[in-house]
Coordinates of C-alpha atoms in Angstrom, one line a residue:
Chain A
M3 CA 77.7 5.5 -127.0
R4 CA 80.9 5.4 -128.8
Q5 CA 84.2 4.7 -127.1
E6 CA 85.5 8.3 -127.4
Q7 CA 82.5 9.8 -125.7
F8 CA 82.6 7.1 -123.0
V9 CA 86.3 7.9 -122.3
A10 CA 85.7 11.6 -122.4
R11 CA 82.8 11.3 -119.9
Y12 CA 84.5 9.2 -117.3
Q13 CA 88.2 10.0 -117.8
R14 CA 88.3 12.3 -114.7
E15 CA 86.8 9.6 -112.4
W16 CA 89.4 7.1 -113.5
Q17 CA 92.2 9.5 -113.0
A18 CA 91.0 10.4 -109.5
F19 CA 90.7 6.7 -108.6
E20 CA 94.2 6.0 -109.9
H21 CA 95.5 8.9 -108.0
W22 CA 93.9 7.6 -104.8
L23 CA 95.4 4.1 -105.5
E24 CA 98.8 5.6 -105.8
T25 CA 98.7 8.0 -102.9
R26 CA 96.6 6.1 -100.4
G27 CA 97.1 2.5 -101.5
D28 CA 99.9 1.7 -99.1
A29 CA 98.4 1.2 -95.6
R30 CA 101.4 2.4 -93.6
R31 CA 101.8 5.6 -95.7
A32 CA 98.1 6.2 -95.6
L33 CA 98.1 6.1 -91.8
A34 CA 100.9 8.5 -91.6
E35 CA 99.8 11.1 -94.1
R36 CA 96.6 13.1 -94.5
N37 CA 94.4 12.5 -97.5
G38 CA 94.9 15.5 -99.7
G39 CA 93.3 14.2 -102.9
E40 CA 89.8 14.9 -104.2
L41 CA 88.5 11.4 -103.2
G42 CA 87.9 10.7 -99.5
D43 CA 88.8 7.3 -98.2
E44 CA 85.2 6.6 -97.4
D45 CA 84.1 7.2 -101.0
I46 CA 86.3 4.5 -102.4
P47 CA 83.9 1.5 -102.1
A48 CA 81.2 3.3 -104.0
R49 CA 83.7 4.5 -106.6
Y50 CA 85.1 1.0 -106.9
R51 CA 81.6 -0.4 -107.6
R52 CA 81.1 2.4 -110.2
L53 CA 84.4 1.5 -111.8
C54 CA 83.3 -2.2 -112.0
Q55 CA 80.0 -1.1 -113.6
Q56 CA 81.9 0.9 -116.2
L57 CA 84.2 -2.0 -116.9
A58 CA 81.3 -4.3 -117.4
L59 CA 79.7 -1.7 -119.8
A60 CA 83.0 -1.4 -121.7
R61 CA 83.2 -5.1 -122.2
R62 CA 79.6 -5.5 -123.2
R63 CA 79.9 -2.8 -125.8
G64 CA 83.1 -4.3 -127.1
Y65 CA 85.4 -1.3 -126.6
S66 CA 89.0 -1.6 -127.6
P67 CA 91.7 -2.7 -125.2
V68 CA 92.8 0.9 -124.7
V69 CA 89.8 1.3 -122.5
T70 CA 89.1 -2.2 -121.2
A71 CA 92.7 -3.1 -120.3
R72 CA 93.1 0.1 -118.4
L73 CA 89.8 -0.4 -116.5
Q74 CA 90.7 -4.0 -115.8
A75 CA 94.0 -3.0 -114.4
L76 CA 92.4 -0.3 -112.2
M77 CA 89.7 -2.7 -111.1
Q78 CA 92.2 -5.4 -110.1
R79 CA 94.3 -3.0 -108.1
G80 CA 91.2 -1.8 -106.3
H81 CA 90.1 -5.4 -105.7
H82 CA 93.5 -6.2 -104.2
L83 CA 93.3 -3.3 -101.8
L84 CA 89.7 -3.8 -100.8
Y85 CA 89.9 -7.5 -100.2
R86 CA 93.2 -7.5 -98.3
T87 CA 94.1 -10.0 -95.6
P88 CA 93.2 -8.8 -92.1
P89 CA 96.1 -8.5 -89.7
P90 CA 96.6 -11.5 -87.3
R91 CA 95.3 -11.1 -83.8
W92 CA 97.3 -12.9 -81.1
R93 CA 94.3 -13.5 -78.8
R94 CA 92.8 -15.4 -81.7
A95 CA 95.9 -17.6 -81.7
A96 CA 95.5 -18.4 -78.0
E97 CA 91.8 -19.2 -78.5
F98 CA 92.8 -21.5 -81.4
L99 CA 95.3 -23.5 -79.3
L100 CA 93.1 -23.8 -76.3
A101 CA 89.7 -24.3 -77.8
D102 CA 89.5 -24.7 -81.6
F103 CA 92.3 -27.2 -81.9
P104 CA 90.8 -29.8 -79.5
R105 CA 87.4 -29.4 -81.2
L106 CA 89.1 -30.0 -84.6
V107 CA 90.7 -33.1 -83.1
R108 CA 87.5 -34.4 -81.7
S109 CA 85.7 -33.8 -85.0
E110 CA 88.1 -36.2 -86.7
A111 CA 87.8 -38.8 -83.9
A112 CA 87.5 -41.8 -86.2
C113 CA 90.7 -40.9 -88.1
M114 CA 92.5 -40.2 -84.8
W115 CA 91.6 -43.5 -83.3
A116 CA 92.6 -45.3 -86.5
A117 CA 96.0 -43.5 -86.4
A118 CA 96.4 -44.4 -82.7
A119 CA 95.7 -48.0 -83.5
L120 CA 98.1 -48.0 -86.4
F121 CA 100.8 -46.5 -84.2
V122 CA 100.3 -48.2 -80.9
A123 CA 99.6 -51.7 -82.1
P124 CA 103.0 -52.2 -83.8
L125 CA 104.7 -50.5 -81.0
V126 CA 103.3 -52.7 -78.3
S127 CA 103.5 -55.9 -80.2
M128 CA 107.2 -55.2 -81.1
F129 CA 107.9 -54.4 -77.5
V130 CA 106.3 -57.6 -76.3
L131 CA 107.9 -59.7 -79.0
L132 CA 111.4 -58.5 -78.1
Q133 CA 110.9 -59.6 -74.5
F134 CA 110.5 -63.2 -75.7
F135 CA 112.6 -63.2 -78.8
P136 CA 115.5 -60.8 -78.2
E137 CA 117.4 -61.8 -81.3
L138 CA 114.7 -60.1 -83.5
I139 CA 116.3 -56.8 -82.9
H140 CA 119.1 -57.7 -85.3
G141 CA 116.5 -58.0 -88.1
L142 CA 115.6 -54.3 -87.6
M143 CA 118.8 -52.5 -86.7
S144 CA 122.4 -52.9 -87.6
P145 CA 124.9 -53.8 -84.9
Q146 CA 126.4 -50.3 -85.0
E147 CA 123.0 -48.7 -84.4
I148 CA 122.3 -51.1 -81.5
A149 CA 125.6 -50.3 -79.9
A150 CA 125.0 -46.5 -80.3
L151 CA 121.6 -46.9 -78.8
E152 CA 122.8 -48.9 -75.8
K153 CA 125.6 -46.4 -75.2
M154 CA 123.0 -43.6 -74.9
Y155 CA 121.1 -45.3 -72.2
D156 CA 123.8 -47.2 -70.3
P157 CA 123.0 -47.0 -66.6
A158 CA 126.6 -47.9 -65.6
S159 CA 128.2 -45.1 -67.5
G160 CA 129.3 -42.1 -65.5
R161 CA 127.9 -39.7 -68.1
H162 CA 125.8 -36.8 -67.1
E163 CA 123.0 -37.0 -69.6
L164 CA 120.5 -39.5 -70.7
G165 CA 119.5 -40.3 -74.2
R166 CA 122.0 -38.2 -76.1
E167 CA 125.6 -38.7 -77.2
S168 CA 126.8 -35.2 -76.9
G169 CA 125.7 -31.7 -77.4
T170 CA 124.5 -28.9 -75.2
D171 CA 120.8 -28.4 -74.2
W172 CA 120.4 -25.6 -76.8
G173 CA 122.1 -27.6 -79.4
M174 CA 119.8 -30.6 -78.9
F175 CA 116.8 -28.2 -78.7
G176 CA 117.5 -27.0 -82.2
Y177 CA 118.1 -30.5 -83.5
Y178 CA 114.9 -31.8 -81.9
I179 CA 112.8 -29.0 -83.3
M180 CA 114.2 -29.6 -86.8
N181 CA 113.8 -33.3 -86.6
N182 CA 110.5 -33.8 -84.8
I183 CA 108.5 -31.1 -86.6
S184 CA 109.7 -32.2 -90.0
I185 CA 108.7 -35.8 -89.2
G186 CA 105.3 -34.7 -87.9
L187 CA 104.6 -32.6 -91.0
R188 CA 105.8 -35.3 -93.3
T189 CA 103.4 -37.7 -91.6
F190 CA 100.6 -35.4 -92.4
A191 CA 101.6 -34.5 -95.9
S192 CA 102.2 -38.1 -97.0
G193 CA 98.4 -38.6 -96.5
L194 CA 98.2 -37.0 -100.0
L195 CA 99.4 -40.3 -101.4
A196 CA 95.9 -41.7 -100.8
G197 CA 96.7 -42.2 -97.1
I198 CA 99.2 -45.0 -97.9
G199 CA 102.1 -42.8 -97.0
T200 CA 100.7 -42.0 -93.6
I201 CA 99.8 -45.6 -92.8
L202 CA 103.3 -46.6 -93.7
V203 CA 104.9 -43.8 -91.6
L204 CA 102.8 -44.6 -88.6
I205 CA 103.5 -48.3 -88.7
L206 CA 107.2 -47.9 -89.3
N207 CA 107.5 -45.4 -86.5
G208 CA 105.6 -47.6 -84.2
V209 CA 107.8 -50.6 -85.1
S210 CA 111.0 -48.7 -84.7
I211 CA 110.0 -47.1 -81.4
G212 CA 108.7 -50.4 -80.1
A213 CA 111.9 -52.1 -81.1
T214 CA 114.0 -49.5 -79.4
F215 CA 112.0 -49.6 -76.2
G216 CA 111.7 -53.4 -76.2
H217 CA 115.4 -54.0 -76.8
L218 CA 116.5 -51.6 -74.1
Q219 CA 114.0 -53.0 -71.7
Q220 CA 115.0 -56.5 -72.4
I221 CA 118.7 -55.9 -71.8
G222 CA 118.0 -54.2 -68.5
Y223 CA 118.5 -50.6 -69.5
G224 CA 114.8 -49.9 -68.8
D225 CA 115.3 -47.4 -66.0
P226 CA 117.4 -44.7 -67.9
L227 CA 115.1 -45.2 -70.9
W228 CA 111.8 -44.5 -69.1
R229 CA 113.3 -41.6 -67.2
F230 CA 114.3 -40.0 -70.4
V231 CA 111.2 -40.7 -72.4
A232 CA 108.6 -40.0 -69.7
G233 CA 108.9 -36.2 -69.9
H234 CA 108.2 -35.5 -73.5
A235 CA 106.2 -38.6 -74.5
P236 CA 102.8 -37.1 -73.7
F237 CA 103.4 -34.4 -76.3
E238 CA 105.5 -36.2 -78.9
L239 CA 103.6 -39.4 -79.2
T240 CA 100.2 -37.7 -79.2
A241 CA 101.4 -35.2 -81.8
I242 CA 102.6 -38.1 -84.1
V243 CA 99.2 -39.8 -83.7
L244 CA 97.4 -36.5 -84.5
A245 CA 99.5 -35.9 -87.5
G246 CA 98.8 -39.4 -88.7
G247 CA 95.1 -38.8 -88.1
A248 CA 95.2 -35.6 -90.2
G249 CA 97.0 -37.4 -93.0
L250 CA 94.5 -40.3 -92.9
R251 CA 91.7 -37.8 -93.3
L252 CA 93.5 -36.2 -96.3
G253 CA 94.0 -39.6 -97.9
Y254 CA 90.4 -40.7 -97.2
N255 CA 89.1 -37.5 -98.8
L256 CA 91.1 -38.2 -101.9
V257 CA 90.0 -41.8 -102.1
A258 CA 86.3 -41.5 -101.1
P259 CA 85.2 -37.9 -101.6
G260 CA 81.5 -38.6 -101.0
R261 CA 79.3 -36.2 -102.8
R262 CA 81.9 -33.7 -103.6
T263 CA 84.5 -33.6 -106.4
R264 CA 87.8 -35.1 -105.5
L265 CA 89.5 -31.7 -105.6
D266 CA 86.9 -30.1 -103.4
A267 CA 87.2 -32.9 -100.8
L268 CA 91.0 -32.6 -101.0
V269 CA 91.0 -28.9 -100.4
A270 CA 88.6 -29.3 -97.5
G271 CA 90.8 -32.0 -96.0
G272 CA 93.9 -30.0 -96.6
I273 CA 92.6 -26.9 -94.9
K274 CA 91.5 -28.9 -91.9
G275 CA 94.8 -30.7 -91.9
A276 CA 96.7 -27.4 -92.1
R277 CA 94.9 -26.1 -89.0
L278 CA 95.6 -29.3 -87.2
C279 CA 99.3 -29.0 -88.2
L280 CA 99.5 -25.7 -86.5
G281 CA 98.5 -27.3 -83.2
I282 CA 100.7 -30.3 -83.9
A283 CA 103.7 -28.1 -84.6
F284 CA 103.1 -26.3 -81.3
M285 CA 102.9 -29.6 -79.4
L286 CA 106.1 -30.8 -81.0
L287 CA 107.8 -27.6 -80.1
V288 CA 106.9 -28.1 -76.4
A289 CA 108.1 -31.7 -76.7
A290 CA 111.4 -30.6 -78.1
F291 CA 111.8 -28.1 -75.3
I292 CA 111.1 -30.7 -72.7
E293 CA 113.3 -33.3 -74.4
A294 CA 116.2 -30.9 -74.6
F295 CA 116.1 -29.2 -71.2
W296 CA 114.3 -31.7 -68.9
S297 CA 114.5 -35.3 -70.1
S298 CA 118.2 -35.7 -70.2
T299 CA 119.1 -34.6 -66.6
Q300 CA 120.3 -37.5 -64.4
S301 CA 120.1 -35.5 -61.2
I302 CA 116.3 -35.5 -61.0
P303 CA 115.1 -38.7 -59.3
A304 CA 112.8 -41.1 -61.1
S305 CA 109.8 -40.6 -58.9
I306 CA 109.6 -36.9 -59.7
K307 CA 110.1 -37.5 -63.4
F308 CA 107.3 -40.1 -63.5
S309 CA 104.9 -38.0 -61.5
V310 CA 105.6 -35.0 -63.8
S311 CA 105.0 -37.2 -66.7
G312 CA 101.7 -38.4 -65.3
V313 CA 100.6 -34.9 -64.7
L314 CA 101.5 -34.0 -68.3
W315 CA 99.7 -37.0 -69.7
T316 CA 96.6 -36.1 -67.8
L317 CA 96.8 -32.5 -68.9
V318 CA 97.2 -33.4 -72.6
L319 CA 94.4 -35.9 -72.6
L320 CA 92.1 -33.5 -70.6
W321 CA 92.9 -30.7 -73.1
L322 CA 92.0 -32.9 -76.1
W323 CA 88.9 -34.3 -74.5
R324 CA 87.4 -31.3 -72.8
G325 CA 89.1 -28.3 -74.6
G326 CA 86.6 -26.0 -76.3
R327 CA 83.5 -27.5 -74.7
H328 CA 82.5 -24.3 -73.0
R329 CA 80.7 -22.9 -75.9
R330 CA 77.0 -23.0 -75.4
G331 CA 74.7 -25.4 -77.2
D332 CA 77.2 -27.8 -78.7
A333 CA 79.2 -30.7 -77.3
D334 CA 81.8 -31.2 -79.9
A335 CA 80.5 -29.8 -83.1
P336 CA 83.4 -29.1 -85.5
Chain B
M2 CA 92.5 -11.4 -127.8
L3 CA 93.8 -14.9 -127.3
D4 CA 95.3 -15.3 -123.8
T5 CA 95.5 -17.9 -121.1
Y6 CA 94.0 -16.7 -117.9
R7 CA 91.6 -17.8 -115.3
E8 CA 88.4 -15.8 -114.9
V9 CA 87.1 -15.3 -111.4
V10 CA 83.9 -13.4 -110.9
T11 CA 84.1 -10.8 -108.1
P12 CA 81.2 -9.9 -105.9
E13 CA 80.8 -6.7 -108.0
G14 CA 79.9 -8.8 -111.0
V15 CA 83.0 -8.3 -113.1
S16 CA 85.6 -10.9 -113.8
L17 CA 89.2 -10.8 -112.6
H18 CA 91.6 -12.0 -115.3
L19 CA 94.2 -14.1 -113.5
P20 CA 97.1 -15.2 -115.7
A21 CA 98.3 -18.4 -114.1
A22 CA 102.0 -19.1 -114.2
G23 CA 103.4 -22.4 -115.4
P24 CA 106.1 -24.6 -113.8
V25 CA 109.1 -23.0 -115.5
P26 CA 109.0 -19.5 -114.0
R27 CA 108.0 -21.0 -110.7
A28 CA 111.0 -23.4 -110.7
L29 CA 113.3 -20.5 -111.5
A30 CA 111.8 -18.4 -108.7
W31 CA 112.3 -21.4 -106.3
A32 CA 115.9 -21.7 -107.4
I33 CA 116.5 -18.0 -106.6
D34 CA 114.9 -18.4 -103.2
L35 CA 117.0 -21.5 -102.6
A36 CA 120.2 -19.5 -103.4
I37 CA 119.1 -16.7 -101.1
R38 CA 118.3 -19.1 -98.3
L39 CA 121.7 -20.9 -98.6
A40 CA 123.4 -17.5 -98.6
I41 CA 121.6 -16.5 -95.4
L42 CA 122.4 -19.9 -93.8
M43 CA 126.1 -19.7 -94.7
L44 CA 126.3 -16.2 -93.3
L45 CA 124.6 -17.1 -90.1
G46 CA 126.6 -20.3 -89.9
S47 CA 129.9 -18.5 -90.1
V48 CA 128.8 -15.9 -87.5
L49 CA 127.4 -18.5 -85.1
A50 CA 130.4 -20.8 -85.5
L51 CA 132.2 -18.2 -83.4
L52 CA 129.8 -18.9 -80.5
G53 CA 130.7 -22.6 -80.2
A54 CA 128.1 -25.1 -79.0
A55 CA 125.4 -22.7 -78.1
G56 CA 125.8 -21.3 -81.5
Q57 CA 125.3 -24.7 -83.0
G58 CA 121.9 -25.0 -81.3
L59 CA 120.9 -21.6 -82.5
Y60 CA 122.1 -22.5 -86.0
L61 CA 119.8 -25.5 -86.1
I62 CA 116.8 -23.5 -84.9
L63 CA 117.6 -20.9 -87.6
L64 CA 118.0 -23.7 -90.1
F65 CA 114.5 -24.8 -89.3
L66 CA 113.1 -21.3 -89.4
V67 CA 114.8 -20.4 -92.7
F68 CA 113.6 -23.7 -94.2
W69 CA 110.0 -23.5 -93.2
A70 CA 109.2 -20.0 -92.1
Y71 CA 110.9 -18.0 -94.9
P72 CA 108.3 -18.7 -97.6
I73 CA 105.3 -18.6 -95.2
L74 CA 106.3 -15.2 -93.8
F75 CA 107.1 -13.7 -97.1
E76 CA 104.0 -14.9 -98.8
A77 CA 101.7 -13.8 -96.0
L78 CA 103.3 -10.5 -95.2
W79 CA 104.7 -9.3 -98.5
N80 CA 101.6 -9.7 -100.6
G81 CA 102.2 -13.1 -101.9
Q82 CA 105.7 -12.6 -103.1
T83 CA 109.0 -14.0 -101.9
P84 CA 112.2 -12.4 -103.2
G85 CA 112.5 -15.1 -105.9
K86 CA 109.0 -14.7 -107.0
K87 CA 109.4 -10.9 -107.1
A88 CA 112.4 -11.3 -109.3
L89 CA 110.3 -13.2 -111.8
S90 CA 107.2 -11.1 -111.4
L91 CA 105.1 -13.8 -109.9
R92 CA 102.6 -13.5 -107.1
V93 CA 100.6 -16.0 -104.9
V94 CA 96.9 -15.2 -104.6
N95 CA 93.8 -17.0 -103.4
G96 CA 91.9 -18.9 -106.0
N97 CA 89.2 -16.2 -105.9
G98 CA 91.7 -13.5 -106.6
A99 CA 91.9 -12.2 -103.1
P100 CA 95.3 -11.7 -101.5
V101 CA 96.7 -14.8 -99.9
G102 CA 96.0 -15.2 -96.1
W103 CA 98.0 -16.9 -93.4
L104 CA 96.3 -20.2 -93.5
P105 CA 96.6 -20.8 -97.2
A106 CA 100.2 -19.7 -97.1
I107 CA 101.0 -22.1 -94.3
T108 CA 99.1 -24.9 -96.0
R109 CA 100.7 -24.6 -99.4
N110 CA 104.2 -24.5 -97.9
L111 CA 103.6 -27.4 -95.5
L112 CA 102.6 -29.5 -98.5
R113 CA 105.9 -28.9 -100.2
T114 CA 107.1 -32.0 -98.4
V115 CA 104.7 -34.0 -100.6
D116 CA 105.4 -32.0 -103.8
M117 CA 109.1 -32.8 -103.3
L118 CA 108.5 -36.5 -103.5
P119 CA 110.1 -38.7 -104.8
F120 CA 112.9 -36.2 -105.5
G121 CA 113.3 -32.8 -107.0
Y122 CA 109.7 -31.7 -106.9
A123 CA 108.7 -34.4 -109.3
L124 CA 105.1 -34.8 -108.1
G125 CA 104.7 -31.0 -108.0
L126 CA 105.9 -30.7 -111.6
L127 CA 103.5 -33.4 -112.7
A128 CA 100.6 -31.7 -111.0
C129 CA 101.6 -28.3 -112.5
L130 CA 101.7 -29.8 -116.0
A131 CA 98.4 -31.6 -115.6
D132 CA 96.4 -28.8 -114.0
P133 CA 94.9 -26.3 -116.4
H134 CA 95.9 -23.5 -114.0
G135 CA 99.4 -24.6 -113.3
R136 CA 98.7 -25.5 -109.7
R137 CA 100.9 -28.0 -107.8
L138 CA 99.5 -30.2 -105.0
G139 CA 100.1 -27.6 -102.3
D140 CA 98.2 -25.0 -104.4
M141 CA 95.3 -27.3 -105.0
V142 CA 94.8 -28.1 -101.3
A143 CA 95.3 -24.6 -100.1
G144 CA 93.2 -23.1 -102.9
T145 CA 95.8 -20.7 -104.2
L146 CA 97.2 -19.7 -107.5
V147 CA 100.5 -18.3 -108.7
L148 CA 100.1 -15.5 -111.2
H149 CA 102.2 -13.5 -113.5
E150 CA 102.1 -9.8 -112.7
I151 CA 100.6 -8.3 -115.8
S152 CA 102.3 -5.2 -116.9
E153 CA 99.9 -2.9 -118.7
R154 CA 100.5 -3.4 -122.4
Q155 CA 101.5 -0.3 -124.3
T156 CA 98.3 0.7 -126.2
R157 CA 98.3 3.8 -128.1
A158 CA 95.3 5.6 -129.6
A159 CA 94.9 5.5 -133.3
P160 CA 96.4 8.6 -135.0
I161 CA 93.8 11.3 -135.6
N162 CA 92.9 11.4 -139.3
A163 CA 89.9 11.9 -141.4
V164 CA 86.8 10.1 -140.3
L165 CA 85.2 7.7 -142.7
A166 CA 82.0 5.7 -142.2
P167 CA 82.3 2.1 -143.3
S168 CA 80.4 1.3 -146.5
L169 CA 79.1 -2.1 -145.1
V170 CA 77.4 -2.9 -141.8
L171 CA 80.1 -4.6 -139.7
R172 CA 79.6 -7.2 -137.1
P173 CA 81.0 -6.6 -133.6
A174 CA 84.0 -8.9 -134.1
E175 CA 84.8 -7.1 -137.4
Q176 CA 84.4 -3.7 -135.7
R177 CA 86.9 -4.8 -133.1
A178 CA 89.3 -5.9 -135.8
V179 CA 89.2 -2.6 -137.5
V180 CA 89.6 -0.7 -134.3
A181 CA 92.5 -2.9 -133.3
F182 CA 94.1 -2.2 -136.6
G183 CA 93.7 1.5 -136.0
E184 CA 95.4 1.2 -132.6
R185 CA 98.2 -1.2 -133.4
A186 CA 99.1 -0.3 -136.9
P187 CA 101.1 2.7 -136.0
L188 CA 103.6 0.4 -134.3
L189 CA 104.1 -1.6 -137.5
S190 CA 106.1 -0.8 -140.6
G191 CA 104.5 0.8 -143.6
A192 CA 104.7 -2.4 -145.7
R193 CA 103.1 -4.4 -143.0
Q194 CA 100.3 -1.9 -142.6
E195 CA 99.6 -2.1 -146.4
E196 CA 99.7 -5.9 -146.3
L197 CA 97.1 -6.0 -143.5
A198 CA 94.9 -3.3 -145.1
D199 CA 94.9 -5.2 -148.4
L200 CA 93.1 -8.0 -146.5
A201 CA 90.2 -5.5 -145.9
A202 CA 90.2 -4.4 -149.6
P203 CA 86.6 -5.4 -150.1
L204 CA 85.6 -3.1 -147.3
T205 CA 87.8 -0.1 -148.1
G206 CA 87.6 -0.4 -151.9
A207 CA 91.3 0.5 -152.2
R208 CA 94.7 -1.1 -152.0
G209 CA 98.1 0.0 -150.7
Q210 CA 98.5 3.3 -148.8
A211 CA 95.1 4.6 -149.8
G212 CA 93.6 1.4 -148.2
V213 CA 95.5 2.0 -145.0
L214 CA 94.3 5.6 -144.8
R215 CA 90.7 4.6 -145.4
L216 CA 90.9 1.9 -142.8
F217 CA 92.3 4.3 -140.3
G218 CA 89.4 6.6 -141.1
M219 CA 86.9 3.8 -140.5
A220 CA 88.6 3.0 -137.1
N221 CA 88.2 6.6 -136.1
W222 CA 84.6 6.6 -137.0
L223 CA 84.0 3.4 -135.1
L224 CA 85.7 4.9 -132.1
G225 CA 83.5 7.9 -132.3
R226 CA 86.0 10.5 -133.2
R227 CA 84.4 13.3 -135.0

């Protein structure tokens, strides 16, 4: 069939489809108005398939761009409408946090344990070293930083808050959100550098936190320090380890993709890591909230703070260990 | 037609033509987005400065939101376009041509922190240049593409003239060339039409204006105009 006959035969269909796209294409408008055109909404999938068939014919027969470009444009608009993103459901978000996220974490258990080792080992060793060799702190921090640190946790000062120099609760909340979540996401994202970035970030963070804790403990400021840290540590430290684990997974997928191409492995690791980052961002949000509004108060006695901290640690570890196990037939399948 | 696009086969069996965008328009779109974000932050900062310390906390939260959530929300809710991308007619889609969902939008924007290393999006630029479809690292991991919005090219039908059957049997590519002449020649000047028609002199058996008219006639015949 020649091009002109082809166009003459199907012209009306294409015009009807284009009219539908223009009048019913916007979801909000389509909900509000009635469909007055000649094509009903329920006819569109069949019409779209017919349009695709006609496009394939036009290409096969080598028709000119007058026809093929027009059909291609119509087809792409139809495709875009028919394969639209479904709207988010908030119940799904709750299910993700409570069940899917712990299952994701458990499915990457090896990476998570490795990240935990990379974080905790430097932390503990730095802490212990500083008890016996206190002068090591000067190799890690400048005197001004040490002075500022000691000022924040000085038990003898008459200040109201622990662990911060100034700033209201809301002010520090905003600062902690910006700071902590950025660090957590960077820990994950630096896994793209074959995992080396994540390893470095974990070790450096472990060293610096261990140095801070060790120095303050060694000079006798341990009580304010533990009272400050106890509240948000369950969420923040765990989130850093999880972010490190996700980054390690990403780096590992790049270095040793197994039987997939490197790009495929990277994409799979990235998608998994992005889902983990959602949960990690939530954890860091909670940690920032606790850090800003609970950790700094001097008026709450140490026993209450430590017992709350113990409860939170138990909850976090239980959540990661047992969350999502209620599904039948699988223990911790990913 | 020579063009750079990525072909993705849809479930209906036809291919989507996705013209991937390179680093330059994307960089410009990013610059426009940055300007918009700075403007928003300056506006909010001056408003919140009036509220004192509580305002400062709110400002930091908004800084975080504007920095991270602005591109994610726009790309997921506004059909893959941020204001900067819209200004340059770019759009983010899934690698298979489907509209971008929440998770790919979040992934590709989270990984900006890596693309920004060591400074000024250097890694992202390298990845864009190396990849045949202009994807940066965030795009590769999230499985997304940034496309140009194709505007339908102005194609006009050949002017209706006499119909003339070609004297030789033409191969499909040659038929397409004659039809393309018939459709695009009216947009060219007369001298250029004659110059092109002279190339087909063995087919038309004439030169100059007569050759142009005979070639138009053959284009009409091939299109099926009677």
